[in-house]
Coordinates of C-alpha atoms in Angstrom, one line a residue:
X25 CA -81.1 -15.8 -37.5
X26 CA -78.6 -13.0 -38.1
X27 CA -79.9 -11.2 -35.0
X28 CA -79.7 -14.4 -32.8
X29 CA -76.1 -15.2 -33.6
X30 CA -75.1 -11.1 -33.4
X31 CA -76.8 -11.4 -29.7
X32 CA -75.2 -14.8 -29.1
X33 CA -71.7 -13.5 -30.4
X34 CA -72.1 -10.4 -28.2
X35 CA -72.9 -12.6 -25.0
X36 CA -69.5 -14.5 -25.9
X37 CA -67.3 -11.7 -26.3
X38 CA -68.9 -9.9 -23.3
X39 CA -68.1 -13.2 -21.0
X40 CA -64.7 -13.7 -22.4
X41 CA -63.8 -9.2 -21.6
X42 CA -65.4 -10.3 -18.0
X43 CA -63.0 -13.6 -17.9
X44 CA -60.4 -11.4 -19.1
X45 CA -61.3 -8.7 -16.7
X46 CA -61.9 -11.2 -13.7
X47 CA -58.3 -13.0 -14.0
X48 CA -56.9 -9.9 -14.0
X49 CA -58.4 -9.2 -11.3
X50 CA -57.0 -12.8 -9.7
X51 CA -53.8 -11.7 -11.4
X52 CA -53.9 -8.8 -9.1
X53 CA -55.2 -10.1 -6.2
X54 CA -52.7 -13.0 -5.7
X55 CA -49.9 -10.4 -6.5
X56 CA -51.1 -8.6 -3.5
X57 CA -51.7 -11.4 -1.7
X58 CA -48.0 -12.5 -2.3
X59 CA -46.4 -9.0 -1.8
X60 CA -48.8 -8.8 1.8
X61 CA -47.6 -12.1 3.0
X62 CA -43.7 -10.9 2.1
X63 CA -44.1 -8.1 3.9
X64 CA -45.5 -10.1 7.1
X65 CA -42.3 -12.1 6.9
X66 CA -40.3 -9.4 6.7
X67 CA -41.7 -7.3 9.2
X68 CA -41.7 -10.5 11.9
X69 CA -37.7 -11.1 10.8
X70 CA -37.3 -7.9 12.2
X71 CA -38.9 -8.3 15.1
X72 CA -36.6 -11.1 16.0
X73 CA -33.4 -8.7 17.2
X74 CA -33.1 -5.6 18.4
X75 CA -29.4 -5.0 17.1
X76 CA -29.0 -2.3 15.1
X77 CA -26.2 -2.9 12.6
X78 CA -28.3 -6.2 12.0
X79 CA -31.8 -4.7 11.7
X80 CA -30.4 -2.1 9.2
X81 CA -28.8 -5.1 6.9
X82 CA -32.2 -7.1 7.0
X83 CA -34.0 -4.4 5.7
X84 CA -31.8 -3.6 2.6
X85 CA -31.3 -7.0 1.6
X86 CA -35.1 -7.3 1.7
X87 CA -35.5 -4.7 -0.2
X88 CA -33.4 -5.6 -2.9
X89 CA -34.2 -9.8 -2.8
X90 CA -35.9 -11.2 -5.7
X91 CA -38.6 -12.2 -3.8
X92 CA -38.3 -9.4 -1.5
X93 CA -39.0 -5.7 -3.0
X94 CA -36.7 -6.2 -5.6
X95 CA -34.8 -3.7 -6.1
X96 CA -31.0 -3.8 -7.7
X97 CA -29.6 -1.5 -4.5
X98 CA -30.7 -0.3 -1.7
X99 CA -29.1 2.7 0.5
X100 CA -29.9 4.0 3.7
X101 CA -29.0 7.5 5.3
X102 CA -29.9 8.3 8.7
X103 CA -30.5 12.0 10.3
X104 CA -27.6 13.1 12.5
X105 CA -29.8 16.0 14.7
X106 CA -26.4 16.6 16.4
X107 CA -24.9 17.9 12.9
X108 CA -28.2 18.7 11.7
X109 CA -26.9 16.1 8.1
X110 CA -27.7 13.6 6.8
X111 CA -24.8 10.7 7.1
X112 CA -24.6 7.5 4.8
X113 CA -25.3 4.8 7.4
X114 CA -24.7 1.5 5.2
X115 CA -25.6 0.2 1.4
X116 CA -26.5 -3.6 0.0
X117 CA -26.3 -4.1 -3.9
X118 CA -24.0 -5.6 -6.5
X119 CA -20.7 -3.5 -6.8
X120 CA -21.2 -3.7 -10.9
X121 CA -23.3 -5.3 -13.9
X122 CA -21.0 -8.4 -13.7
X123 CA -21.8 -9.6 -9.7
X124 CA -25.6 -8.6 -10.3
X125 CA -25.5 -11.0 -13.4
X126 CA -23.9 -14.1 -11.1
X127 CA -26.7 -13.2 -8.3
X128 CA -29.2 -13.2 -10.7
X129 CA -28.5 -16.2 -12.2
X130 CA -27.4 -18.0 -9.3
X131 CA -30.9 -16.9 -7.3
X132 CA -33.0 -18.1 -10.6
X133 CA -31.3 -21.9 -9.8
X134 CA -32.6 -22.3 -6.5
X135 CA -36.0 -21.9 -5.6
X136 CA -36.5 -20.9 -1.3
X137 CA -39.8 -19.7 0.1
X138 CA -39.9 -16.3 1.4
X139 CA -39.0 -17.7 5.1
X140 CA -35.9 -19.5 4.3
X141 CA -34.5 -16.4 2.8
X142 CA -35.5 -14.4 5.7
X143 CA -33.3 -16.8 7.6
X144 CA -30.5 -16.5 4.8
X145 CA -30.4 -12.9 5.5
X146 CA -30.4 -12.7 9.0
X147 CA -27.0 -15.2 9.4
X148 CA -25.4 -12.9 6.8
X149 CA -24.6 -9.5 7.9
X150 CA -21.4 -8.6 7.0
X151 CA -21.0 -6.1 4.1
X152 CA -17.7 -5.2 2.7
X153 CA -18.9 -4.0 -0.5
X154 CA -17.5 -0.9 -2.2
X155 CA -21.0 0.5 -2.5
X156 CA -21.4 0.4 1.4
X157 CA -17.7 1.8 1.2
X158 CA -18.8 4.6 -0.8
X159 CA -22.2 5.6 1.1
X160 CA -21.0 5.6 4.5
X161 CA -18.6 8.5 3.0
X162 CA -21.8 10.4 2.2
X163 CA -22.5 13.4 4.2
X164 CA -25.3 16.3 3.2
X165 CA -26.5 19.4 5.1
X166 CA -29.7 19.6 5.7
X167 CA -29.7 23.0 4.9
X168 CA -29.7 22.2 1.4
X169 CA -33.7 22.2 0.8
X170 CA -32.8 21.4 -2.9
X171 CA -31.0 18.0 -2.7
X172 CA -33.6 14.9 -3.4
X173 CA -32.1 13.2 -0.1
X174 CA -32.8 16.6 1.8
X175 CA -36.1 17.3 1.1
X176 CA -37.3 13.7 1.1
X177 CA -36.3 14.6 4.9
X178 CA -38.2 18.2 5.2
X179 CA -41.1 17.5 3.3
X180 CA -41.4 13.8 4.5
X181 CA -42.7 12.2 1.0
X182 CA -41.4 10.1 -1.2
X183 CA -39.7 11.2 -4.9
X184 CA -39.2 8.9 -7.9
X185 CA -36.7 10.2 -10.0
X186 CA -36.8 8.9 -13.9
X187 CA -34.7 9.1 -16.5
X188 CA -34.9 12.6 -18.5
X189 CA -35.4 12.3 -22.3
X190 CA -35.3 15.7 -22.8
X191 CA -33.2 19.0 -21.9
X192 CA -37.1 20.1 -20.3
X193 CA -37.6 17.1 -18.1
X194 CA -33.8 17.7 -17.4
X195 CA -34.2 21.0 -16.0
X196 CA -36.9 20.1 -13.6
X197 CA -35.0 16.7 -12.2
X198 CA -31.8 19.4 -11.4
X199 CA -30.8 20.5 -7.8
X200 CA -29.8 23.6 -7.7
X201 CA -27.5 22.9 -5.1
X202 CA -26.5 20.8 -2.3
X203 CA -26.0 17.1 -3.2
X204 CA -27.0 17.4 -6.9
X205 CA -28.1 13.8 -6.5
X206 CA -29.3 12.5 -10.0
X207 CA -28.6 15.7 -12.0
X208 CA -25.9 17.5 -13.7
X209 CA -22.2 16.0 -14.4
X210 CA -19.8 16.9 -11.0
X211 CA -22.1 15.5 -8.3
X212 CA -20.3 13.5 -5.7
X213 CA -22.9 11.4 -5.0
X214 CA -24.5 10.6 -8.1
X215 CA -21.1 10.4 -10.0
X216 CA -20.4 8.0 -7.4
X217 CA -23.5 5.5 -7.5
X218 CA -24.3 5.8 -11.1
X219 CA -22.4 5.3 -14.0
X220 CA -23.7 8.0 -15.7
X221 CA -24.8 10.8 -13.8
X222 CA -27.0 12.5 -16.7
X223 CA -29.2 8.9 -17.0
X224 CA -29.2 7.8 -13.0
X225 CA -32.7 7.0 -12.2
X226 CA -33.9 6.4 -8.4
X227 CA -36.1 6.6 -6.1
X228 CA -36.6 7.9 -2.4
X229 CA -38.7 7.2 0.5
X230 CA -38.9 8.6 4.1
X231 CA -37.8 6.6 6.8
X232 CA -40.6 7.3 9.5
X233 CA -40.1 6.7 13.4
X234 CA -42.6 7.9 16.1
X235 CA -43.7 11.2 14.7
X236 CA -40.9 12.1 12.7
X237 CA -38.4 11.5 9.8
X238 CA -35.4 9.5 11.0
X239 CA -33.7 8.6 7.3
X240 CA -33.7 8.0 4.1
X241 CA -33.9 5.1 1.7
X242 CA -32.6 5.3 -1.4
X243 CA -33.0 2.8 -4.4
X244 CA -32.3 2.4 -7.9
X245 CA -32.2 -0.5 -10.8
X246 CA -28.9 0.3 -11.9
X247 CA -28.1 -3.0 -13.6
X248 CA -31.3 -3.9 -15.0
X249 CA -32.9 -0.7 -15.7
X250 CA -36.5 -1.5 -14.9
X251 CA -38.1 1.6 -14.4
X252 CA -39.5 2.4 -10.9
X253 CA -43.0 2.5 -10.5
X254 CA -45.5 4.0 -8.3
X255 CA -46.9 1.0 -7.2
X256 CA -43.2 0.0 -6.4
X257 CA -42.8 2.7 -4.3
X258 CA -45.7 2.3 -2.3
X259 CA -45.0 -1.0 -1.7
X260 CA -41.5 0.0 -0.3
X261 CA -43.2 2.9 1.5
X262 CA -45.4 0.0 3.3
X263 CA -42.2 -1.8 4.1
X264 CA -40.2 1.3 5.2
X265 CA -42.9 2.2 8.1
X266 CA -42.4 -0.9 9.9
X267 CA -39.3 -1.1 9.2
X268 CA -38.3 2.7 10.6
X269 CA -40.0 1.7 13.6
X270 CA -37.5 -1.1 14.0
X271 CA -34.3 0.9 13.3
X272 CA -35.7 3.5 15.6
X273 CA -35.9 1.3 18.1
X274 CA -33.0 -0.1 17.5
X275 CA -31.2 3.2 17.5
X276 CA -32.4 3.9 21.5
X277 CA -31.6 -0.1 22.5
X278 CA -27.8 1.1 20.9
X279 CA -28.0 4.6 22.9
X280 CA -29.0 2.5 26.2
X281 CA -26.3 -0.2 25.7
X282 CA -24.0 3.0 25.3
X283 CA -25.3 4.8 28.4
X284 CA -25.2 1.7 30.4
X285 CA -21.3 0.8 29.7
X286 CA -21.0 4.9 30.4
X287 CA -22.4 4.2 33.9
X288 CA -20.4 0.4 34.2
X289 CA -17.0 2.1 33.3
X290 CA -17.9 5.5 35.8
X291 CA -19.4 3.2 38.6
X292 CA -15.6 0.9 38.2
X293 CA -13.8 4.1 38.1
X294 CA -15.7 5.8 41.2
X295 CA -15.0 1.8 42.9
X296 CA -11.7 2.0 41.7
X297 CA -11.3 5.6 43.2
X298 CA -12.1 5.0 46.7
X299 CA -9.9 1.5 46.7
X300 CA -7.2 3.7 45.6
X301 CA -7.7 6.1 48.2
X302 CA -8.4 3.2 51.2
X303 CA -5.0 1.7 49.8
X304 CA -3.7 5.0 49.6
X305 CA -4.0 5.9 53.2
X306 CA -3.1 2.4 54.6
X307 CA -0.1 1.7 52.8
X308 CA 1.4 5.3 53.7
X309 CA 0.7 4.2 57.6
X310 CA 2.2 0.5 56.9
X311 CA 5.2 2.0 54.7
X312 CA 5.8 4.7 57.7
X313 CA 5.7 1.6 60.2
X314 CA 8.1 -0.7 57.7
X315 CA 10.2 2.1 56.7
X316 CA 11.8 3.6 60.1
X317 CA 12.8 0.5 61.2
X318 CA 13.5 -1.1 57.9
X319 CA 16.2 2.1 57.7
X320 CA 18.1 1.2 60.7
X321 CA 18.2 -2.1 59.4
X322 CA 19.8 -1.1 56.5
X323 CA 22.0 1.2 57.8
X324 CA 23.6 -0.7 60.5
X325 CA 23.6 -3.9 58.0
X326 CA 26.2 -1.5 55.5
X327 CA 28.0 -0.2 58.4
X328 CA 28.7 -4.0 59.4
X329 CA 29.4 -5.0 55.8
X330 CA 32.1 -2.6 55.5
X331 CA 33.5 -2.8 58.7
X332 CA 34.0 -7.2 58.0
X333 CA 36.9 -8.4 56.0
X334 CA 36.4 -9.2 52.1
X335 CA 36.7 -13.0 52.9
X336 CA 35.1 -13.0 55.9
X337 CA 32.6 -15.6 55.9
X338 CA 29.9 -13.6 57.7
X339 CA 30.1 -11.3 54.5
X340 CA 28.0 -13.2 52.4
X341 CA 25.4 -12.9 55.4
X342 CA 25.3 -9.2 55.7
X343 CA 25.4 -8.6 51.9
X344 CA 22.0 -10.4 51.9
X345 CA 20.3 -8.7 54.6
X346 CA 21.4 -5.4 52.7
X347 CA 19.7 -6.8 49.2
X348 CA 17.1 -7.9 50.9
X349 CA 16.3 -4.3 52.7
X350 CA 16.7 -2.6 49.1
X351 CA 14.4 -5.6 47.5
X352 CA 11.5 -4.4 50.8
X353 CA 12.6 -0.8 50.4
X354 CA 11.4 -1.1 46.4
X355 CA 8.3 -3.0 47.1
X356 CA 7.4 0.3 49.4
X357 CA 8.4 2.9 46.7
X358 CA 6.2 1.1 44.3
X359 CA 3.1 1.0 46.8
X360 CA 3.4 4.6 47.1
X361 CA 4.1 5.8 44.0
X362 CA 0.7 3.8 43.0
X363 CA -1.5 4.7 45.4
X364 CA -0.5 8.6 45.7
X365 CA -1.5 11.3 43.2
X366 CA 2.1 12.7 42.8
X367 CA 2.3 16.4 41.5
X368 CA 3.6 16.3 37.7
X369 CA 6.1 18.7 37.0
X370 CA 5.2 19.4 33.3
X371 CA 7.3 20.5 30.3
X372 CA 8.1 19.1 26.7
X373 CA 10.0 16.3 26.2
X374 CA 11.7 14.6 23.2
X375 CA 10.9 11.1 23.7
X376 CA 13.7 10.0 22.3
X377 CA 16.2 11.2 24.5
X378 CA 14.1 9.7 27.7
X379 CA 13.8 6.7 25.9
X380 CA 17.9 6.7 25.4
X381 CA 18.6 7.6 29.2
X382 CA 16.1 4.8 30.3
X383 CA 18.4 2.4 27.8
X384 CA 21.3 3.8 29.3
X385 CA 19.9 3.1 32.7
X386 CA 20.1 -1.3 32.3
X387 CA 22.6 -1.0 29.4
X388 CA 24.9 -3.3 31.3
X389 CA 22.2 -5.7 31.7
X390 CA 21.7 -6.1 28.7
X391 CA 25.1 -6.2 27.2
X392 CA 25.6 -9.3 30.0
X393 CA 22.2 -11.0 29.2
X394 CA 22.8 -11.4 25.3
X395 CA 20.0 -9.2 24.7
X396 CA 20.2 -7.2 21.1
X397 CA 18.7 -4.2 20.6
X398 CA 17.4 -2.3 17.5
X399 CA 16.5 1.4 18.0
X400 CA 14.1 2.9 14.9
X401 CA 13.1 6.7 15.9
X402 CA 12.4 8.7 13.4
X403 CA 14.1 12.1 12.2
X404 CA 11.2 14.2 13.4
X405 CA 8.9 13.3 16.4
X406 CA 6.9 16.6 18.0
X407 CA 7.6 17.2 21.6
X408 CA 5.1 15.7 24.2
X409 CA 4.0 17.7 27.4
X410 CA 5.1 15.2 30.6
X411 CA 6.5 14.6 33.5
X412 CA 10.7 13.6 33.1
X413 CA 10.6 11.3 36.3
X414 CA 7.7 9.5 34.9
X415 CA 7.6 8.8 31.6
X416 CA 11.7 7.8 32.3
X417 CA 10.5 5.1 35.0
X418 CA 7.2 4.2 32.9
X419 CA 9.7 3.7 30.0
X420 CA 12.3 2.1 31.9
X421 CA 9.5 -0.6 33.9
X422 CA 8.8 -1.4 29.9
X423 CA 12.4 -2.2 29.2
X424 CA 12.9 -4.0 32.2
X425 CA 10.0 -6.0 31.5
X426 CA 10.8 -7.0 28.5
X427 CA 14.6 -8.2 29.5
X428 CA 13.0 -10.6 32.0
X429 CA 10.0 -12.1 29.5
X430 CA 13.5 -12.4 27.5
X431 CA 15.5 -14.8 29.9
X432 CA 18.6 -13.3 29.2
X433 CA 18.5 -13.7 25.2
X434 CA 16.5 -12.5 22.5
X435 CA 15.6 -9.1 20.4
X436 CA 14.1 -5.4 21.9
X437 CA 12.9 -3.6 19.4
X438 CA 12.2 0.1 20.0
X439 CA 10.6 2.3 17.8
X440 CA 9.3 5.5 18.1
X441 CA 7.4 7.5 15.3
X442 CA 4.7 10.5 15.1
X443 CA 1.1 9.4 14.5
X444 CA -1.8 11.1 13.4
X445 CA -5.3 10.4 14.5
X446 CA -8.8 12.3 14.1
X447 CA -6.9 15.1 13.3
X448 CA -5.3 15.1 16.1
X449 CA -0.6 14.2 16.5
X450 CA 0.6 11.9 18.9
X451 CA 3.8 10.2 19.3
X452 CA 4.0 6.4 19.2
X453 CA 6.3 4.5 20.8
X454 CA 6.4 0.7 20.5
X455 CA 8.7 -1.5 23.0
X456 CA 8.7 -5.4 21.5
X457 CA 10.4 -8.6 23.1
X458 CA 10.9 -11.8 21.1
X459 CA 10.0 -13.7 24.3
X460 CA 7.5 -16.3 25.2
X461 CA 4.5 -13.9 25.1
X462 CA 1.3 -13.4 27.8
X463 CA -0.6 -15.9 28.9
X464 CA -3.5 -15.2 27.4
X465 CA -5.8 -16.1 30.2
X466 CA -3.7 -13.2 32.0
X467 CA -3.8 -11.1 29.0
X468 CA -7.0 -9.4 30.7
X469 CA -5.8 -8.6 34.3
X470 CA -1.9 -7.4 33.4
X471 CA -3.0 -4.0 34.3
X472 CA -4.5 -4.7 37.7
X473 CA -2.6 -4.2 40.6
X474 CA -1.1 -6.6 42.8
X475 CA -1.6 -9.3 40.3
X476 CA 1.6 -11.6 38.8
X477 CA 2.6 -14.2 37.3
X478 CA 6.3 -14.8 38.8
X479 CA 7.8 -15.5 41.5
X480 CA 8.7 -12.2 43.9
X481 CA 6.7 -9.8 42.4
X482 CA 4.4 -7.5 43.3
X483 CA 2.8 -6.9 40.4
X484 CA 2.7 -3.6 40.3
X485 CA 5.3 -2.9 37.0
X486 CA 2.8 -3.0 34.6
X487 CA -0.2 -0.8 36.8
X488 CA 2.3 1.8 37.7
X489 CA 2.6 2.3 33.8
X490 CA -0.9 2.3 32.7
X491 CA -1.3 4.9 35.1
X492 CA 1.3 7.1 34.2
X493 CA 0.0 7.1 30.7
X494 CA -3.6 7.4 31.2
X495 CA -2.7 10.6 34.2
X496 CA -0.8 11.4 30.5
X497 CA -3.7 11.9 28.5
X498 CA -2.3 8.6 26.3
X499 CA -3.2 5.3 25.9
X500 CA -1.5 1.8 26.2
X501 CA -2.2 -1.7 24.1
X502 CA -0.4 -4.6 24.1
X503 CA -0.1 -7.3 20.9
X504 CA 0.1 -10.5 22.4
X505 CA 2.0 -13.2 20.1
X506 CA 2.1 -16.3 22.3
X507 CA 5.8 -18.1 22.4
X508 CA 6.8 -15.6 19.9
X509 CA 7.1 -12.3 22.2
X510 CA 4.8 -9.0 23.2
X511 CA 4.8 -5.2 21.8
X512 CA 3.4 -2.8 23.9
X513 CA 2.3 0.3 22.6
X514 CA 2.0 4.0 24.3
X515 CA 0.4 6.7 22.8
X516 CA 0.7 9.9 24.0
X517 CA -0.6 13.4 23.0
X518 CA 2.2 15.8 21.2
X519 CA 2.6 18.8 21.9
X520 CA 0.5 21.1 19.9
X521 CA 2.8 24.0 17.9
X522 CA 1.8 27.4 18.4
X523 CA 1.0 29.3 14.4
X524 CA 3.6 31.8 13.9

């Protein structure tokens, strides 16, 4: 009886390990199941654009949604072959333990399928964390074989770095050099991710294209401290293959865009070129057929006008035919000096001193007109290399401009101040009106020739300008306030100082 109930218990405790055993098994199996089908959804969400900034947010919210991969933060670095680096390209995670908790708990309140979120993430891609402010800062040689981020890069596999108990485990988690990511106390990077650079844990995966490394992903569980596992990682190096296919592919669909507009703006320019140099050659034959009749005109009209009596009533009639001949006899200087590439005698210039003689020029304008003006230059503004003539007549165009948008009363402000940029000095100088603005439907052809919005004009103020500045080396904006006024802004290159 003993032996009956020992073979009988045996039987029972043998099917209850192979219960055990098969819903683990299950256990396993749906997990799989579950983390298959996430990764379908994923995958197919990124198959849905092809825009890069886009694309590269999907994938790091993915990998760090709940019921995504799951991962506190997520951070991607791309390869820049040009610099032969690796550049922080953007980051998604909590900015500290406080956010991650309201996420957490506002995620475990509502309940979505894996598709709804999918659609969550791709009508959110704005990112203005401080952790994406901090990565895209990130820069690291490739030359430095002993950074994680490096040689996740060279040696194409992934690395999971945990968190060292002791000084021996610390050793061999070090970098020697480069990055020091996740090691000793004074690394940029992991000073700036962690919050305690001796403890940081993370992981890294490759970022595969077509045949080659293209980035990095970096992730870590900052906040909750779950350790990273190797089943963890191979599930986000299953995600990470498709989705470095898509940022690849997303990366040449940016280059083409780029190359295309290249080719747009050098077709318009070529376009623009030869209309410039039909225009040219027909408005020097019109302006030679206008002009030497145009100067007899003119001359006999002044010869008449001072030859007639002050209160002579035919006065008024010669006085109009001569304002008339200097009105026609401006509309032809301003063809010409448009369509012809005038020699520019060079040589430094204070700005400030053309901008006073151009001032100077419709002072008594002005003065009559109501107009008040407020000059702000400051004490030291480096010379620019320029034409005199030009920049006097681009400045004074910008003046005039501004007195007629003012209808005789109002505020020019002029300011002019040094600016740095990439590196680089240029000098800034703003010309603002407190009159009714642009017509913003005009805003976008202000610059083109011939075009205008009043009454006998050429519309050729403006042009004449943009192409002084731009022949310059500068650039010119304009900030359009509607029924409050315009500023435009010139830019132009200063004059680099020789080192004594």
């Amino acid at each position: 009886m003993l032996l009956t109930m020992a073979n009988q218990m045996s039987c029972a405790i043998e099917n209850a390990m192979t219960q055990s055993e098969i819903s683990l098994m299950e256990q396993d199996h749906n997990r799989r199941v579950k983390q298959l089908s996430t990764l379908l959804e994923l995958n197919k969400a990124l198959l849905t654009t092809v825009h890069f900034e886009r694309i590269v947010h999907m994938t790091l919210t993915a990998i760090t949604m709940g019921d995504g991969l799951g991962f506190n933060r997520a951070m991607l670095f791309l390869v820049d072959e040009k610099n032969h680096a690796l550049a922080g390209t953007m980051a998604v995670g909590p900015n500290n333990a406080e956010e991650a908790g309201e996420i957490w708990s506002a995620l475990s309140q509502r309940k979505r399928d894996t598709s709804k979120l999918i659609a969550q993430i791709e009508s959110s891609t704005e990112n203005h964390s401080v952790l994406n402010f901090i990565v895209k800062g990130i820069q690291i040689a490739m030359e430095h074989e002993q950074c994680i981020l490096s040689r996740t890069v060279l040696e194409g596999r992934p690395f999971n770095i945990r968190f060292p108990h002791d000084k021996e485990e610390w050793l061999q988690t070090r970098c020697e050099r480069g990055c020091h990511l996740g090691s000793e106390v004074g690394c940029y990077v992991s000073e700036h991710l962690s919050r305690d650079p001796k403890i940081y844990a993370f992981a890294t995966v490759p970022l595969w294209g077509k045949g080659k490394v293209i980035g990095v992903i970096l992730v870590d569980n900052l906040y909750n401290r779950n350790p990273i596992t190797e089943e963890d990682i191979g599930y986000l190096t299953m995600f990470s293959s498709q989705a470095g296919l898509a940022i690849e592919n997303a990366m040449l669909y940016r280059n083409l865009e780029e190359v295309h507009q290249q080719l747009k703006e050098a077709q318009t320019f070529l376009v623009h070129q030869e209309k410039m140099a039909a225009l040219g050659e027909l408005s020097t034959s019109i302006a030679h057929e206008i002009r030497n009749p145009l100067v007899s005109i003119g001359g006999f009209a002044r010869r008449l006008d001072r030859t007639l009596p002050a209160d002579a009533p035919e006065k008024r009639y010669t006085r109009t035919i001569v304002k008339e001949v200097e009105r026609v006899e401006k509309i032809l200087s301003d063809i010409l000096t448009y369509t012809h590439e005038e020699a520019m005698v060079l040589k430094e210039l204070d700005l400030r001193e053309v901008m006073e003689e151009s001032l100077s020029m419709i002072s008594e304008k002005l003065r009559s007109g109501g107009i008040e003006i407020a000059k702000e230059f400051s004490e030291k503004v480096p010379g620019v290399k320029g034409d005199y003539y030009q920049i006097k007549q681009a400045f004074f165009n910008l003046i005039n401009n501004a007195c007629e948008s003012m209808d005789r009363k109002g505020k020019l402000s002029v300011r002019i101040h040094p600016l740095s940029k990439n590196g680089s000095s240029f000098v800034r100088v703003e010309v603002e009106d407190t009159g009714a603005g642009i017509d913003p439907e005009a805003l976008h052809h202000i610059f083109n020739p011939f075009y205008t919005t009043k009454d006998n004009r050429l519309g050729l103020g403006l042009p004449i300008i943009h192409k002084i500045v731009t022949t310059h080396q500068g650039q010119i904006e304009v900030n359009n306030h509607p029924g409050r006024g315009a500023t435009f802004i010139l830019t132009l290159p200063a004059r680099e100082e020789k080192q004594k």
